[in-house]
mmCIF file of C-alpha atoms and ligand atoms in Angstrom:
data_model
loop_
_atom_site.group_PDB
_atom_site.id
_atom_site.type_symbol
_atom_site.label_atom_id
_atom_site.label_comp_id
_atom_site.label_asym_id
_atom_site.label_seq_id
_atom_site.Cartn_x
_atom_site.Cartn_y
_atom_site.Cartn_z
ATOM 1 C CA MET O 22 18.422 -4.219 15.274
ATOM 2 C CA ASN O 23 20.350 -3.443 12.136
ATOM 3 C CA ALA O 24 18.453 -4.379 9.046
ATOM 4 C CA ASN O 25 17.580 -3.001 5.683
ATOM 5 C CA LEU O 26 14.972 -4.012 3.145
ATOM 6 C CA ASP O 27 14.551 -2.910 -0.443
ATOM 7 C CA VAL O 28 10.765 -2.839 -0.842
ATOM 8 C CA VAL O 29 8.667 -1.999 -3.909
ATOM 9 C CA PRO O 30 5.817 0.337 -2.833
ATOM 10 C CA MET O 31 2.537 -1.562 -2.453
ATOM 11 C CA GLN O 32 0.657 0.636 -4.916
ATOM 12 C CA GLU O 33 3.019 -0.568 -7.639
ATOM 13 C CA TRP O 34 1.687 -4.119 -7.414
ATOM 14 C CA ILE O 35 -1.872 -3.522 -6.222
ATOM 15 C CA ASN O 36 -3.672 -0.300 -6.954
ATOM 16 C CA THR O 37 -6.082 0.569 -4.145
ATOM 17 C CA GLY O 38 -6.345 4.211 -5.057
ATOM 18 C CA GLY O 39 -4.577 5.123 -1.833
ATOM 19 C CA LYS O 40 -7.217 3.380 0.303
ATOM 20 C CA PRO O 41 -6.360 0.561 2.711
ATOM 21 C CA LEU O 42 -5.862 -2.734 0.881
ATOM 22 C CA ILE O 43 -8.648 -5.224 1.578
ATOM 23 C CA ILE O 44 -7.950 -8.931 1.178
ATOM 24 C CA ALA O 45 -11.124 -10.908 1.817
ATOM 25 C CA GLY O 46 -12.121 -14.519 1.476
ATOM 26 C CA PRO O 47 -12.793 -17.736 3.313
ATOM 27 C CA CYS O 48 -10.368 -19.294 5.757
ATOM 28 C CA SER O 49 -10.399 -22.352 3.491
ATOM 29 C CA ALA O 50 -11.513 -23.257 0.013
ATOM 30 C CA GLU O 51 -13.957 -26.098 0.740
ATOM 31 C CA THR O 52 -15.988 -26.846 -2.369
ATOM 32 C CA GLU O 53 -16.307 -25.372 -5.837
ATOM 33 C CA GLU O 54 -19.742 -23.923 -5.006
ATOM 34 C CA GLN O 55 -18.508 -22.382 -1.748
ATOM 35 C CA VAL O 56 -15.516 -20.750 -3.470
ATOM 36 C CA LEU O 57 -17.530 -19.397 -6.396
ATOM 37 C CA GLU O 58 -20.491 -18.177 -4.362
ATOM 38 C CA THR O 59 -18.254 -16.515 -1.761
ATOM 39 C CA ALA O 60 -16.139 -14.911 -4.489
ATOM 40 C CA ASN O 61 -19.142 -13.506 -6.340
ATOM 41 C CA ARG O 62 -20.745 -12.170 -3.187
ATOM 42 C CA ILE O 63 -17.455 -10.498 -2.194
ATOM 43 C CA LYS O 64 -17.183 -9.002 -5.665
ATOM 44 C CA ALA O 65 -20.771 -7.704 -5.511
ATOM 45 C CA GLU O 66 -19.971 -5.852 -2.268
ATOM 46 C CA GLY O 67 -17.182 -4.029 -4.033
ATOM 47 C CA TYR O 68 -14.673 -3.617 -1.175
ATOM 48 C CA ALA O 69 -12.084 -6.280 -1.958
ATOM 49 C CA HIS O 70 -8.892 -5.761 -3.931
ATOM 50 C CA ILE O 71 -7.714 -9.374 -3.531
ATOM 51 C CA MET O 72 -9.433 -12.647 -2.673
ATOM 52 C CA ARG O 73 -7.853 -14.956 -0.092
ATOM 53 C CA ALA O 74 -8.425 -18.649 0.602
ATOM 54 C CA GLY O 75 -6.554 -21.445 2.332
ATOM 55 C CA VAL O 76 -5.693 -24.354 0.046
ATOM 56 C CA TRP O 77 -3.439 -26.203 2.496
ATOM 57 C CA LYS O 78 -4.316 -25.615 6.141
ATOM 58 C CA PRO O 79 -1.756 -25.865 8.948
ATOM 59 C CA ARG O 80 -3.811 -27.418 11.723
ATOM 60 C CA THR O 81 -2.720 -27.574 15.323
ATOM 61 C CA ARG O 82 -3.905 -31.156 15.709
ATOM 62 C CA PRO O 83 -4.234 -33.912 13.103
ATOM 63 C CA GLY O 84 -7.683 -34.951 12.067
ATOM 64 C CA SER O 85 -8.938 -31.414 11.419
ATOM 65 C CA PHE O 86 -9.691 -30.296 7.876
ATOM 66 C CA GLU O 87 -6.329 -29.880 6.168
ATOM 67 C CA GLY O 88 -7.403 -28.157 2.969
ATOM 68 C CA MET O 89 -8.462 -29.437 -0.448
ATOM 69 C CA GLY O 90 -5.122 -28.967 -2.198
ATOM 70 C CA GLU O 91 -4.824 -28.797 -5.980
ATOM 71 C CA PRO O 92 -8.567 -29.045 -6.838
ATOM 72 C CA ALA O 93 -9.112 -25.907 -4.724
ATOM 73 C CA LEU O 94 -6.671 -24.080 -6.992
ATOM 74 C CA GLN O 95 -8.863 -24.901 -9.984
ATOM 75 C CA TRP O 96 -11.915 -23.461 -8.217
ATOM 76 C CA LEU O 97 -9.953 -20.351 -7.266
ATOM 77 C CA ALA O 98 -8.730 -19.872 -10.818
ATOM 78 C CA GLU O 99 -12.373 -20.052 -11.931
ATOM 79 C CA ALA O 100 -13.363 -17.535 -9.217
ATOM 80 C CA LYS O 101 -10.697 -15.175 -10.523
ATOM 81 C CA LYS O 102 -12.044 -15.613 -14.056
ATOM 82 C CA GLN O 103 -15.563 -14.789 -12.903
ATOM 83 C CA THR O 104 -14.769 -11.850 -10.600
ATOM 84 C CA GLY O 105 -11.457 -10.474 -11.842
ATOM 85 C CA LEU O 106 -10.194 -10.480 -8.261
ATOM 86 C CA PRO O 107 -6.497 -11.384 -7.891
ATOM 87 C CA LEU O 108 -5.831 -14.389 -5.642
ATOM 88 C CA ALA O 109 -3.780 -14.790 -2.470
ATOM 89 C CA ILE O 110 -3.054 -18.132 -0.815
ATOM 90 C CA GLU O 111 -0.781 -19.497 1.896
ATOM 91 C CA VAL O 112 2.232 -21.527 0.819
ATOM 92 C CA ALA O 113 4.275 -23.631 3.210
ATOM 93 C CA ASN O 114 6.590 -25.641 0.966
ATOM 94 C CA PRO O 115 8.155 -25.420 -2.520
ATOM 95 C CA GLU O 116 5.510 -27.715 -4.026
ATOM 96 C CA HIS O 117 2.792 -25.302 -2.898
ATOM 97 C CA ILE O 118 4.644 -22.486 -4.670
ATOM 98 C CA GLU O 119 4.943 -24.495 -7.864
ATOM 99 C CA LEU O 120 1.209 -25.266 -7.878
ATOM 100 C CA ALA O 121 0.229 -21.706 -6.941
ATOM 101 C CA LEU O 122 2.211 -20.391 -9.904
ATOM 102 C CA LYS O 123 0.765 -23.060 -12.204
ATOM 103 C CA TYR O 124 -2.785 -21.894 -11.396
ATOM 104 C CA GLY O 125 -2.027 -18.184 -11.690
ATOM 105 C CA VAL O 126 -2.146 -17.207 -8.016
ATOM 106 C CA ASP O 127 -1.168 -13.527 -7.751
ATOM 107 C CA VAL O 128 0.022 -13.081 -4.172
ATOM 108 C CA LEU O 129 1.539 -15.606 -1.763
ATOM 109 C CA TRP O 130 1.626 -15.470 1.985
ATOM 110 C CA ILE O 131 3.733 -17.317 4.500
ATOM 111 C CA GLY O 132 1.725 -18.501 7.504
ATOM 112 C CA ALA O 133 2.501 -17.810 11.143
ATOM 113 C CA ARG O 134 3.488 -21.423 11.785
ATOM 114 C CA THR O 135 5.952 -21.313 8.911
ATOM 115 C CA THR O 136 7.571 -17.972 9.756
ATOM 116 C CA VAL O 137 8.836 -19.504 13.004
ATOM 117 C CA ASN O 138 11.010 -21.985 11.133
ATOM 118 C CA PRO O 139 14.071 -20.575 9.340
ATOM 119 C CA PHE O 140 14.714 -23.881 7.469
ATOM 120 C CA ASN O 141 11.211 -23.746 6.123
ATOM 121 C CA VAL O 142 11.405 -20.077 5.175
ATOM 122 C CA GLN O 143 14.748 -20.636 3.429
ATOM 123 C CA ASP O 144 13.230 -23.472 1.372
ATOM 124 C CA LEU O 145 10.465 -21.101 0.286
ATOM 125 C CA ALA O 146 12.941 -18.326 -0.518
ATOM 126 C CA ASP O 147 15.022 -20.742 -2.607
ATOM 127 C CA ALA O 148 11.932 -21.843 -4.516
ATOM 128 C CA LEU O 149 11.069 -18.205 -5.201
ATOM 129 C CA LYS O 150 14.427 -17.287 -6.786
ATOM 130 C CA GLY O 151 13.754 -15.620 -10.123
ATOM 131 C CA VAL O 152 9.981 -15.396 -9.512
ATOM 132 C CA ASP O 153 8.385 -11.963 -9.515
ATOM 133 C CA ILE O 154 5.431 -12.254 -7.148
ATOM 134 C CA PRO O 155 4.346 -10.310 -4.064
ATOM 135 C CA VAL O 156 4.944 -12.247 -0.831
ATOM 136 C CA LEU O 157 3.299 -11.378 2.475
ATOM 137 C CA VAL O 158 4.793 -12.705 5.689
ATOM 138 C CA LYS O 159 2.631 -13.305 8.724
ATOM 139 C CA ASN O 160 4.197 -12.655 12.092
ATOM 140 C CA PRO O 161 5.547 -15.801 13.783
ATOM 141 C CA VAL O 162 3.198 -17.331 16.369
ATOM 142 C CA ASN O 163 5.628 -16.333 19.123
ATOM 143 C CA PRO O 164 6.466 -12.663 19.666
ATOM 144 C CA ASP O 165 10.015 -12.786 18.299
ATOM 145 C CA LEU O 166 10.650 -9.805 16.062
ATOM 146 C CA ALA O 167 13.953 -11.196 14.758
ATOM 147 C CA LEU O 168 12.197 -14.249 13.286
ATOM 148 C CA TRP O 169 9.792 -12.000 11.420
ATOM 149 C CA VAL O 170 12.641 -9.795 10.186
ATOM 150 C CA GLY O 171 14.691 -12.882 9.292
ATOM 151 C CA ALA O 172 11.959 -14.176 7.013
ATOM 152 C CA PHE O 173 11.993 -10.900 5.061
ATOM 153 C CA GLU O 174 15.773 -11.009 4.822
ATOM 154 C CA ARG O 175 15.650 -14.541 3.401
ATOM 155 C CA LEU O 176 13.075 -13.476 0.795
ATOM 156 C CA GLN O 177 15.100 -10.404 -0.028
ATOM 157 C CA GLY O 178 18.119 -12.683 -0.494
ATOM 158 C CA ALA O 179 16.091 -14.504 -3.145
ATOM 159 C CA GLY O 180 15.412 -11.218 -4.932
ATOM 160 C CA ILE O 181 11.801 -10.722 -3.787
ATOM 161 C CA LYS O 182 11.027 -7.019 -3.427
ATOM 162 C CA LYS O 183 7.231 -6.961 -3.496
ATOM 163 C CA LEU O 184 6.905 -7.610 0.206
ATOM 164 C CA GLY O 185 4.359 -6.996 2.928
ATOM 165 C CA ALA O 186 3.905 -7.944 6.577
ATOM 166 C CA ILE O 187 0.720 -9.410 8.026
ATOM 167 C CA HIS O 188 0.156 -8.788 11.708
ATOM 168 C CA ARG O 189 -2.092 -11.622 12.961
ATOM 169 C CA GLY O 190 -1.237 -11.546 16.656
ATOM 170 C CA PHE O 191 0.658 -13.924 18.944
ATOM 171 C CA SER O 192 -0.206 -17.121 20.829
ATOM 172 C CA ASN O 193 -1.181 -16.716 24.446
ATOM 173 C CA ALA O 194 0.304 -18.650 27.342
ATOM 174 C CA GLN O 195 -2.842 -18.007 29.320
ATOM 175 C CA GLU O 196 -6.367 -17.413 28.211
ATOM 176 C CA THR O 197 -7.163 -13.867 27.077
ATOM 177 C CA LYS O 198 -10.107 -12.495 25.193
ATOM 178 C CA TYR O 199 -8.146 -12.773 21.951
ATOM 179 C CA ARG O 200 -7.332 -15.955 20.094
ATOM 180 C CA ASN O 201 -3.983 -14.302 19.371
ATOM 181 C CA SER O 202 -2.921 -11.265 21.381
ATOM 182 C CA PRO O 203 -2.238 -8.337 19.076
ATOM 183 C CA MET O 204 0.799 -7.020 21.021
ATOM 184 C CA TRP O 205 0.594 -3.916 18.843
ATOM 185 C CA GLN O 206 4.077 -2.820 19.775
ATOM 186 C CA MET O 207 5.523 -5.651 17.683
ATOM 187 C CA ALA O 208 3.944 -4.238 14.521
ATOM 188 C CA VAL O 209 4.838 -0.691 15.541
ATOM 189 C CA GLU O 210 8.463 -1.733 15.976
ATOM 190 C CA MET O 211 8.425 -3.525 12.623
ATOM 191 C CA LYS O 212 7.091 -0.390 10.951
ATOM 192 C CA ARG O 213 9.676 1.728 12.739
ATOM 193 C CA LEU O 214 12.466 -0.523 11.407
ATOM 194 C CA PHE O 215 11.007 -0.707 7.884
ATOM 195 C CA PRO O 216 8.743 2.310 7.262
ATOM 196 C CA GLN O 217 8.421 1.336 3.586
ATOM 197 C CA LEU O 218 7.156 -2.208 4.366
ATOM 198 C CA PRO O 219 3.353 -2.430 3.976
ATOM 199 C CA MET O 220 1.699 -3.539 7.220
ATOM 200 C CA ILE O 221 -1.539 -5.495 6.872
ATOM 201 C CA GLY O 222 -3.687 -6.306 9.901
ATOM 202 C CA ASP O 223 -5.446 -9.659 10.273
ATOM 203 C CA PRO O 224 -8.260 -8.966 12.747
ATOM 204 C CA SER O 225 -9.823 -12.404 12.075
ATOM 205 C CA HIS O 226 -6.948 -14.407 13.536
ATOM 206 C CA MET O 227 -6.393 -11.905 16.354
ATOM 207 C CA ALA O 228 -10.051 -12.086 17.314
ATOM 208 C CA GLY O 229 -10.994 -15.725 16.938
ATOM 209 C CA LYS O 230 -14.600 -14.597 17.259
ATOM 210 C CA ARG O 231 -16.856 -12.269 15.291
ATOM 211 C CA ALA O 232 -17.724 -10.016 18.211
ATOM 212 C CA LEU O 233 -14.180 -8.633 18.377
ATOM 213 C CA LEU O 234 -13.662 -7.997 14.675
ATOM 214 C CA MET O 235 -14.990 -4.467 14.633
ATOM 215 C CA GLU O 236 -12.929 -3.060 17.500
ATOM 216 C CA LEU O 237 -9.757 -4.726 16.215
ATOM 217 C CA SER O 238 -10.312 -3.489 12.676
ATOM 218 C CA GLN O 239 -10.839 0.066 13.912
ATOM 219 C CA ARG O 240 -7.662 -0.117 15.935
ATOM 220 C CA ILE O 241 -5.793 -1.387 12.887
ATOM 221 C CA LEU O 242 -7.019 1.606 10.911
ATOM 222 C CA ASP O 243 -6.260 3.994 13.762
ATOM 223 C CA LEU O 244 -2.674 2.811 13.630
ATOM 224 C CA ASN O 245 -2.545 3.622 9.900
ATOM 225 C CA TYR O 246 -1.959 0.097 8.651
ATOM 226 C CA ASP O 247 -1.772 -0.252 4.883
ATOM 227 C CA GLY O 248 -4.564 -2.794 4.764
ATOM 228 C CA MET O 249 -6.431 -5.714 6.269
ATOM 229 C CA ILE O 250 -6.902 -9.390 5.505
ATOM 230 C CA ILE O 251 -10.273 -10.612 6.764
ATOM 231 C CA GLU O 252 -11.982 -13.967 6.559
ATOM 232 C CA THR O 253 -15.443 -14.128 5.028
ATOM 233 C CA HIS O 254 -17.551 -17.174 4.149
ATOM 234 C CA ARG O 255 -20.905 -17.658 2.444
ATOM 235 C CA ASP O 256 -22.219 -19.509 5.502
ATOM 236 C CA PRO O 257 -19.799 -18.796 8.391
ATOM 237 C CA ASP O 258 -21.310 -21.126 10.982
ATOM 238 C CA LYS O 259 -20.859 -24.035 8.607
ATOM 239 C CA ALA O 260 -17.241 -23.200 7.711
ATOM 240 C CA TRP O 261 -14.878 -26.194 7.843
ATOM 241 C CA SER O 262 -12.222 -24.106 9.608
ATOM 242 C CA ASP O 263 -12.316 -20.973 11.773
ATOM 243 C CA ALA O 264 -16.132 -20.838 11.781
ATOM 244 C CA SER O 265 -16.477 -18.561 14.795
ATOM 245 C CA GLN O 266 -14.361 -15.740 13.377
ATOM 246 C CA GLN O 267 -15.878 -15.564 9.894
ATOM 247 C CA VAL O 268 -18.707 -13.298 8.713
ATOM 248 C CA THR O 269 -20.700 -13.239 5.487
ATOM 249 C CA PRO O 270 -19.446 -11.043 2.635
ATOM 250 C CA GLU O 271 -22.419 -8.731 3.265
ATOM 251 C CA VAL O 272 -21.758 -8.381 7.013
ATOM 252 C CA LEU O 273 -18.151 -7.632 6.166
ATOM 253 C CA GLY O 274 -19.385 -4.941 3.797
ATOM 254 C CA THR O 275 -21.431 -3.311 6.561
ATOM 255 C CA MET O 276 -18.477 -3.524 8.938
ATOM 256 C CA LEU O 277 -16.077 -1.954 6.479
ATOM 257 C CA ARG O 278 -18.501 0.873 5.745
ATOM 258 C CA GLU O 279 -18.844 1.602 9.455
ATOM 259 C CA LEU O 280 -15.116 1.757 10.087
ATOM 260 C CA GLU O 281 -13.490 5.126 10.044
ATOM 261 C CA VAL O 282 -10.418 5.501 7.902
ATOM 262 C CA ARG O 283 -8.196 8.112 9.522
ATOM 263 C CA GLN O 284 -6.210 10.738 7.702
ATOM 264 C CA ALA O 285 -2.543 9.874 7.396
ATOM 265 C CA ASN O 286 -1.636 12.233 10.219
ATOM 266 C CA TYR O 287 -4.499 11.333 12.463
ATOM 267 C CA GLY O 288 -4.119 9.005 15.418
ATOM 268 C CA ALA O 289 -1.014 7.098 16.316
ATOM 269 C CA ASP O 290 1.060 7.200 13.177
ATOM 270 C CA PHE O 291 3.571 4.389 13.006
ATOM 271 C CA THR O 292 6.484 6.560 12.114
ATOM 272 C CA ASP O 293 5.971 8.920 15.011
ATOM 273 C CA GLU O 294 8.247 7.918 17.896
ATOM 274 C CA LEU O 295 6.064 9.439 20.589
ATOM 275 C CA ALA O 296 2.999 7.698 19.201
ATOM 276 C CA ALA O 297 4.944 4.459 18.981
ATOM 277 C CA MET O 298 5.887 4.667 22.657
ATOM 278 C CA ARG O 299 2.310 5.552 23.595
ATOM 279 C CA ALA O 300 1.048 2.606 21.571
ATOM 280 C CA LYS O 301 3.406 0.389 23.572
ATOM 281 C CA ILE O 302 2.101 1.779 26.840
ATOM 282 C CA ASP O 303 -1.546 1.451 25.739
ATOM 283 C CA ASN O 304 -0.890 -2.131 24.843
ATOM 284 C CA ILE O 305 0.875 -2.932 28.087
ATOM 285 C CA ASP O 306 -2.018 -1.379 30.037
ATOM 286 C CA ARG O 307 -4.470 -3.530 28.112
ATOM 287 C CA GLU O 308 -2.381 -6.591 28.852
ATOM 288 C CA LEU O 309 -2.174 -5.636 32.522
ATOM 289 C CA MET O 310 -5.950 -5.479 32.601
ATOM 290 C CA GLU O 311 -6.301 -8.770 30.770
ATOM 291 C CA VAL O 312 -3.989 -10.411 33.274
ATOM 292 C CA LEU O 313 -5.990 -8.845 36.111
ATOM 293 C CA ALA O 314 -9.215 -10.133 34.597
ATOM 294 C CA THR O 315 -7.696 -13.629 34.374
ATOM 295 C CA ARG O 316 -6.609 -13.392 38.020
ATOM 296 C CA MET O 317 -10.090 -12.304 39.089
ATOM 297 C CA ALA O 318 -11.708 -15.149 37.164
ATOM 298 C CA ILE O 319 -9.535 -17.595 39.131
ATOM 299 C CA VAL O 320 -10.374 -15.766 42.351
ATOM 300 C CA GLU O 321 -14.042 -16.244 41.553
ATOM 301 C CA LYS O 322 -13.526 -19.982 41.156
ATOM 302 C CA LEU O 323 -11.586 -19.991 44.429
ATOM 303 C CA GLY O 324 -14.533 -18.221 46.065
ATOM 304 C CA GLU O 325 -16.895 -20.900 44.795
ATOM 305 C CA TYR O 326 -14.603 -23.607 46.086
ATOM 306 C CA LYS O 327 -14.343 -21.998 49.521
ATOM 307 C CA ARG O 328 -18.112 -21.547 49.593
ATOM 308 C CA ASP O 329 -18.737 -25.199 48.737
ATOM 309 C CA LYS O 330 -16.190 -26.388 51.317
ATOM 310 C CA ASN O 331 -17.422 -23.839 53.831
ATOM 311 C CA VAL O 332 -14.035 -22.142 54.215
ATOM 312 C CA ALA O 333 -13.774 -18.485 55.272
ATOM 313 C CA VAL O 334 -12.924 -15.927 52.573
ATOM 314 C CA LEU O 335 -9.903 -14.489 54.311
ATOM 315 C CA GLN O 336 -7.001 -16.679 55.500
ATOM 316 C CA LEU O 337 -4.594 -14.332 57.168
ATOM 317 C CA ASP O 338 -1.552 -16.630 56.898
ATOM 318 C CA ARG O 339 -1.979 -17.007 53.172
ATOM 319 C CA TRP O 340 -2.286 -13.243 52.746
ATOM 320 C CA LYS O 341 0.872 -12.595 54.817
ATOM 321 C CA ALA O 342 2.803 -15.094 52.677
ATOM 322 C CA VAL O 343 1.537 -13.491 49.449
ATOM 323 C CA HIS O 344 2.422 -10.049 50.715
ATOM 324 C CA ALA O 345 5.991 -10.987 51.626
ATOM 325 C CA ASP O 346 6.535 -12.926 48.435
ATOM 326 C CA ARG O 347 5.294 -10.150 46.124
ATOM 327 C CA ALA O 348 7.455 -7.571 47.906
ATOM 328 C CA LYS O 349 10.490 -9.790 47.375
ATOM 329 C CA GLN O 350 9.648 -10.298 43.695
ATOM 330 C CA ALA O 351 9.163 -6.559 43.285
ATOM 331 C CA SER O 352 12.619 -5.676 44.525
ATOM 332 C CA GLY O 353 14.078 -8.401 42.308
ATOM 333 C CA LEU O 354 12.457 -6.673 39.327
ATOM 334 C CA GLY O 355 13.732 -3.241 40.301
ATOM 335 C CA LEU O 356 10.247 -2.025 41.217
ATOM 336 C CA TYR O 357 9.681 0.305 44.129
ATOM 337 C CA THR O 358 8.596 -2.049 46.958
ATOM 338 C CA GLU O 359 6.092 0.326 48.589
ATOM 339 C CA PHE O 360 4.362 0.822 45.261
ATOM 340 C CA VAL O 361 3.979 -2.922 44.712
ATOM 341 C CA GLU O 362 2.773 -3.402 48.299
ATOM 342 C CA GLU O 363 0.064 -0.793 47.794
ATOM 343 C CA LEU O 364 -0.891 -2.296 44.465
ATOM 344 C CA PHE O 365 -1.298 -5.776 45.950
ATOM 345 C CA LYS O 366 -3.295 -4.423 48.878
ATOM 346 C CA LEU O 367 -5.773 -3.098 46.321
ATOM 347 C CA ILE O 368 -5.753 -6.313 44.326
ATOM 348 C CA HIS O 369 -6.286 -8.309 47.511
ATOM 349 C CA LEU O 370 -9.169 -6.074 48.565
ATOM 350 C CA GLU O 371 -10.811 -6.616 45.210
ATOM 351 C CA SER O 372 -10.267 -10.382 45.528
ATOM 352 C CA ILE O 373 -11.974 -10.373 48.903
ATOM 353 C CA ARG O 374 -14.840 -8.310 47.539
ATOM 354 C CA LYS O 375 -15.232 -10.734 44.656
ATOM 355 C CA GLN O 376 -15.205 -13.798 46.926
ATOM 356 C CA THR O 377 -17.663 -12.196 49.327
ATOM 357 C CA GLU O 378 -19.918 -11.546 46.378
ATOM 358 C CA VAL O 379 -19.731 -15.252 45.470
ATOM 359 C CA MET O 380 -20.548 -16.236 49.085
ATOM 360 C CA ASN O 381 -23.496 -13.876 49.201
ATOM 361 C CA ALA O 382 -24.774 -14.972 45.837
ATOM 362 C CA SER O 383 -25.083 -18.488 47.258
ATOM 363 C CA THR O 384 -27.241 -17.329 50.162
ATOM 364 C CA THR O 385 -29.764 -15.714 47.839
ATOM 365 C CA VAL O 386 -30.162 -18.818 45.655
HETATM 366 C C1 LIG L 617 -5.082 -18.299 7.811
HETATM 367 O O1 LIG L 617 -4.864 -17.164 7.385
HETATM 368 O O2 LIG L 617 -6.115 -18.938 7.577
HETATM 369 C C2 LIG L 617 -4.079 -18.888 8.728
HETATM 370 C C3 LIG L 617 -3.865 -20.190 8.813
HETATM 371 O O3 LIG L 617 -3.487 -17.955 9.459
HETATM 372 P P1 LIG L 617 -2.226 -17.987 10.477
HETATM 373 O O4 LIG L 617 -1.050 -18.485 9.705
HETATM 374 O O5 LIG L 617 -2.137 -16.548 10.834
HETATM 375 O O6 LIG L 617 -2.620 -18.854 11.636
HETATM 376 MN MN1 LIG L 618 -8.169 -19.045 9.250
#
């Protein structure tokens, strides 16, 4: 891809003393008390450079909490007054931008569901002409690098130079352990194209659940991202949106202290071609294993079904059909047929083992 971006270095608009930028705050601004208490507890922990909050929430289905709108901006302005923390919010249309500017919001971000739509992004870019404000662009929900790049080009066309990318992962066609699969190679490729563009990881929206936050955050740091945006709420379980992925400001503090920040040259540096290719391979291997785990989970269900219907584990005809079909698919994909045959023999063996385990489990109950 041929593209060029003129980007103001991040440290010129937010001074983090060379440390990774931390943007922390609730998924959504819910009430004045929730915003102020969360803000003050974040401030007391001392890790955050910017406070985030959703004022308008893009929800997959209607009927969910869609954000408090303008009143939330008043609460956020008060939070900024009390803590001194600059504010970042998501904007999805020109009216949002107008209101954000009216209430002194410092950083804007474009959400994943907006980045996918060039009409929408162009409207935002047009509304930003002549405005000097940092704009962060989340990756589109689908893994299309050109859409992500296109959004930056539209903003650049409007004269915005304080830019940053937020990597929040990509929607899954099938269930994986992540709410949004990281597909690290997309961010690596972005950084390869635009080494000067700050890359900010969003482990909260990748994870979807607290238990995965730590490993994702460490991986983000290992890849030398420029920062992270993480959701934190005064009472996570009671959050009106994204409850399962939020942690308290204090838990976030403990997490951040436990993470290891690598030296610039340590680990898989983005700008290193070899590391970039290895990161791709690591990611593909992870995905292979996730797909295998999904397959085995279905196999387990199949085993239960066969057990309940009293069907034998192995049906030779079915296996012969699978075998022939996979070999044909392999040659269509340019893969060495013998290799794929061996691979599926192993996968089949494991499927049989799994189903036998299910059968046996039933006899011990
Ligand atoms: C958010 O940051 O709360 C949000 C809505 O994220 P995304 O656009 O990544 O889904
Ligand atoms: Mn959220």
